């Protein structure tokens, strides 16, 4: 097979949770450009409208999929809808990032209920979504899953970059992302014999008009001298979803500019 053809996702059915977000929108477009029929999974249709309109102008196939990843019934309903319409799910990208209103509170002030809630709506939602989709992939004989971890699920934060800003790195974030990374490895070994690959993408900081002091400090510490752009994350995800990575599973891919 000609190598570029291995990136071709023609006739593949993909679900991207958080598919209209900062990174998710780039991922949705990238998969569609490679030929996949992409379901942009969001709990509010309005959030997905712009990205779907952009895709339509480029003659790409994106559809809105109503999905509240914090609600197990909503997850089941959304997955059932895709299977009813397309009879299969070839790709799942878990990119949703739900969190509570007090997200970002300093560690010493975080309430126990908040910790429990965030673990539930972030990590457990990924587990439940994978549980349901992986069984479908098992029956159809294969598939690819990419879960979102983070650099801070692997290494400790550089707290110096937050000095002089109201920003911080929540302790729950590190715990949750570390859990998702290890969970992805578990699934990779559990479902490998069914030709299903599960990998984890770990982005570094993505530029989103953050506090200028934070951006300056971050860029100074980054070996590449800048923060990531959303498309910097989308490319590696496309690779992990395609046959170009057909012998890669259980992998934690750092996409952090060498952080």
PDB file of C-alpha atoms in Angstrom, residues 134-249:
ATOM      1  CA  UNK A 134     -15.311  -0.637  22.648  1.00  0.00           C
ATOM      2  CA  UNK A 135     -17.939  -3.359  22.804  1.00  0.00           C
ATOM      3  CA  UNK A 136     -19.298  -2.153  19.461  1.00  0.00           C
ATOM      4  CA  UNK A 137     -15.801  -2.148  17.987  1.00  0.00           C
ATOM      5  CA  UNK A 138     -15.278  -5.645  19.392  1.00  0.00           C
ATOM      6  CA  UNK A 139     -18.334  -6.962  17.532  1.00  0.00           C
ATOM      7  CA  UNK A 140     -17.346  -5.301  14.257  1.00  0.00           C
ATOM      8  CA  UNK A 141     -13.756  -6.535  14.448  1.00  0.00           C
ATOM      9  CA  UNK A 142     -11.696  -3.424  15.073  1.00  0.00           C
ATOM     10  CA  UNK A 143     -11.429   0.289  15.722  1.00  0.00           C
ATOM     11  CA  UNK A 144      -9.272   3.056  17.115  1.00  0.00           C
ATOM     12  CA  UNK A 145      -9.694   5.147  20.257  1.00  0.00           C
ATOM     13  CA  UNK A 146      -7.723   8.215  21.292  1.00  0.00           C
ATOM     14  CA  UNK A 147      -8.220   9.536  24.815  1.00  0.00           C
ATOM     15  CA  UNK A 148      -7.040  12.953  25.936  1.00  0.00           C
ATOM     16  CA  UNK A 149      -4.448  12.873  28.660  1.00  0.00           C
ATOM     17  CA  UNK A 150      -2.111  15.796  29.275  1.00  0.00           C
ATOM     18  CA  UNK A 151       1.529  16.621  29.850  1.00  0.00           C
ATOM     19  CA  UNK A 152       0.507  17.201  33.463  1.00  0.00           C
ATOM     20  CA  UNK A 153      -0.775  13.644  33.671  1.00  0.00           C
ATOM     21  CA  UNK A 154       2.842  12.560  33.204  1.00  0.00           C
ATOM     22  CA  UNK A 155       5.035  15.255  34.796  1.00  0.00           C
ATOM     23  CA  UNK A 156       4.582  17.748  37.597  1.00  0.00           C
ATOM     24  CA  UNK A 157       3.528  21.323  36.772  1.00  0.00           C
ATOM     25  CA  UNK A 158       5.922  24.248  36.511  1.00  0.00           C
ATOM     26  CA  UNK A 159       4.117  26.455  39.020  1.00  0.00           C
ATOM     27  CA  UNK A 160       6.434  29.355  38.259  1.00  0.00           C
ATOM     28  CA  UNK A 161       4.539  30.042  35.024  1.00  0.00           C
ATOM     29  CA  UNK A 162       1.412  30.926  36.999  1.00  0.00           C
ATOM     30  CA  UNK A 163       3.095  33.464  39.271  1.00  0.00           C
ATOM     31  CA  UNK A 164       1.722  36.974  38.866  1.00  0.00           C
ATOM     32  CA  UNK A 165      -1.506  35.675  37.312  1.00  0.00           C
ATOM     33  CA  UNK A 166      -4.810  34.427  38.780  1.00  0.00           C
ATOM     34  CA  UNK A 167      -4.175  31.084  37.066  1.00  0.00           C
ATOM     35  CA  UNK A 168      -3.130  27.778  38.600  1.00  0.00           C
ATOM     36  CA  UNK A 169      -3.049  24.098  37.695  1.00  0.00           C
ATOM     37  CA  UNK A 170      -5.788  22.145  39.539  1.00  0.00           C
ATOM     38  CA  UNK A 171      -4.581  19.084  41.438  1.00  0.00           C
ATOM     39  CA  UNK A 172      -7.610  17.157  40.187  1.00  0.00           C
ATOM     40  CA  UNK A 173      -6.462  17.728  36.612  1.00  0.00           C
ATOM     41  CA  UNK A 174      -3.190  15.891  37.160  1.00  0.00           C
ATOM     42  CA  UNK A 175      -4.922  13.062  38.993  1.00  0.00           C
ATOM     43  CA  UNK A 176      -7.626  12.696  36.347  1.00  0.00           C
ATOM     44  CA  UNK A 177      -5.306  12.860  33.358  1.00  0.00           C
ATOM     45  CA  UNK A 178      -2.892  10.421  34.964  1.00  0.00           C
ATOM     46  CA  UNK A 179      -5.826   8.065  35.507  1.00  0.00           C
ATOM     47  CA  UNK A 180      -6.968   8.391  31.898  1.00  0.00           C
ATOM     48  CA  UNK A 181      -3.462   7.567  30.667  1.00  0.00           C
ATOM     49  CA  UNK A 182      -3.262   4.392  32.750  1.00  0.00           C
ATOM     50  CA  UNK A 183      -6.848   3.450  31.874  1.00  0.00           C
ATOM     51  CA  UNK A 184      -5.978   3.745  28.173  1.00  0.00           C
ATOM     52  CA  UNK A 185      -3.107   1.284  28.649  1.00  0.00           C
ATOM     53  CA  UNK A 186      -5.493  -1.096  30.410  1.00  0.00           C
ATOM     54  CA  UNK A 187      -7.967  -0.960  27.517  1.00  0.00           C
ATOM     55  CA  UNK A 188      -5.190  -1.443  24.980  1.00  0.00           C
ATOM     56  CA  UNK A 189      -4.194  -4.764  26.541  1.00  0.00           C
ATOM     57  CA  UNK A 190      -7.780  -5.830  27.202  1.00  0.00           C
ATOM     58  CA  UNK A 191      -9.052  -5.222  23.667  1.00  0.00           C
ATOM     59  CA  UNK A 192      -5.895  -5.737  21.608  1.00  0.00           C
ATOM     60  CA  UNK A 193      -6.908  -9.234  20.523  1.00  0.00           C
ATOM     61  CA  UNK A 194      -9.998  -7.752  18.871  1.00  0.00           C
ATOM     62  CA  UNK A 195      -7.914  -5.526  16.554  1.00  0.00           C
ATOM     63  CA  UNK A 196      -8.783  -2.434  18.588  1.00  0.00           C
ATOM     64  CA  UNK A 197      -6.109   0.152  19.290  1.00  0.00           C
ATOM     65  CA  UNK A 198      -6.365   2.554  22.233  1.00  0.00           C
ATOM     66  CA  UNK A 199      -3.853   5.358  22.624  1.00  0.00           C
ATOM     67  CA  UNK A 200      -3.548   8.521  24.662  1.00  0.00           C
ATOM     68  CA  UNK A 201      -2.631  11.974  23.400  1.00  0.00           C
ATOM     69  CA  UNK A 202      -0.964  14.318  25.896  1.00  0.00           C
ATOM     70  CA  UNK A 203      -1.024  17.939  24.744  1.00  0.00           C
ATOM     71  CA  UNK A 204       1.078  20.647  26.270  1.00  0.00           C
ATOM     72  CA  UNK A 205      -0.269  24.175  26.667  1.00  0.00           C
ATOM     73  CA  UNK A 206      -2.446  25.330  23.766  1.00  0.00           C
ATOM     74  CA  UNK A 207      -2.653  29.057  23.102  1.00  0.00           C
ATOM     75  CA  UNK A 208      -6.108  30.435  23.935  1.00  0.00           C
ATOM     76  CA  UNK A 209      -5.493  34.129  24.663  1.00  0.00           C
ATOM     77  CA  UNK A 210      -4.240  33.360  28.160  1.00  0.00           C
ATOM     78  CA  UNK A 211      -2.751  35.964  30.475  1.00  0.00           C
ATOM     79  CA  UNK A 212       0.254  37.487  28.608  1.00  0.00           C
ATOM     80  CA  UNK A 213       2.536  36.953  31.622  1.00  0.00           C
ATOM     81  CA  UNK A 214       1.681  33.257  31.605  1.00  0.00           C
ATOM     82  CA  UNK A 215       2.227  32.945  27.857  1.00  0.00           C
ATOM     83  CA  UNK A 216       5.623  34.647  28.051  1.00  0.00           C
ATOM     84  CA  UNK A 217       6.836  32.357  30.851  1.00  0.00           C
ATOM     85  CA  UNK A 218       5.463  29.264  29.150  1.00  0.00           C
ATOM     86  CA  UNK A 219       7.177  30.079  25.865  1.00  0.00           C
ATOM     87  CA  UNK A 220      10.460  30.709  27.645  1.00  0.00           C
ATOM     88  CA  UNK A 221      10.388  27.225  29.178  1.00  0.00           C
ATOM     89  CA  UNK A 222       9.279  25.443  26.004  1.00  0.00           C
ATOM     90  CA  UNK A 223      12.129  23.991  23.927  1.00  0.00           C
ATOM     91  CA  UNK A 224      10.266  25.073  20.774  1.00  0.00           C
ATOM     92  CA  UNK A 225       9.725  28.538  22.199  1.00  0.00           C
ATOM     93  CA  UNK A 226       5.944  28.700  21.793  1.00  0.00           C
ATOM     94  CA  UNK A 227       2.621  27.311  22.916  1.00  0.00           C
ATOM     95  CA  UNK A 228       0.786  24.810  20.744  1.00  0.00           C
ATOM     96  CA  UNK A 229      -1.807  25.646  18.119  1.00  0.00           C
ATOM     97  CA  UNK A 230      -4.919  23.418  17.956  1.00  0.00           C
ATOM     98  CA  UNK A 231      -3.797  21.961  14.629  1.00  0.00           C
ATOM     99  CA  UNK A 232      -0.534  20.860  16.288  1.00  0.00           C
ATOM    100  CA  UNK A 233      -2.631  18.417  18.312  1.00  0.00           C
ATOM    101  CA  UNK A 234      -4.987  17.398  15.489  1.00  0.00           C
ATOM    102  CA  UNK A 235      -2.197  16.017  13.283  1.00  0.00           C
ATOM    103  CA  UNK A 236      -0.927  13.412  15.757  1.00  0.00           C
ATOM    104  CA  UNK A 237      -4.525  12.388  16.530  1.00  0.00           C
ATOM    105  CA  UNK A 238      -5.166  11.809  12.822  1.00  0.00           C
ATOM    106  CA  UNK A 239      -2.059   9.608  12.792  1.00  0.00           C
ATOM    107  CA  UNK A 240      -3.257   7.569  15.780  1.00  0.00           C
ATOM    108  CA  UNK A 241      -6.706   7.114  14.214  1.00  0.00           C
ATOM    109  CA  UNK A 242      -5.345   5.964  10.854  1.00  0.00           C
ATOM    110  CA  UNK A 243      -3.722   2.795   9.541  1.00  0.00           C
ATOM    111  CA  UNK A 244      -0.418   4.679   9.529  1.00  0.00           C
ATOM    112  CA  UNK A 245      -0.248   3.761  13.233  1.00  0.00           C
ATOM    113  CA  UNK A 246      -1.623   0.228  12.831  1.00  0.00           C
ATOM    114  CA  UNK A 247       1.038  -1.282  15.126  1.00  0.00           C
ATOM    115  CA  UNK A 248       0.728   1.325  17.874  1.00  0.00           C
ATOM    116  CA  UNK A 249      -1.481   0.755  20.888  1.00  0.00           C
TER     117      UNK A 249
END
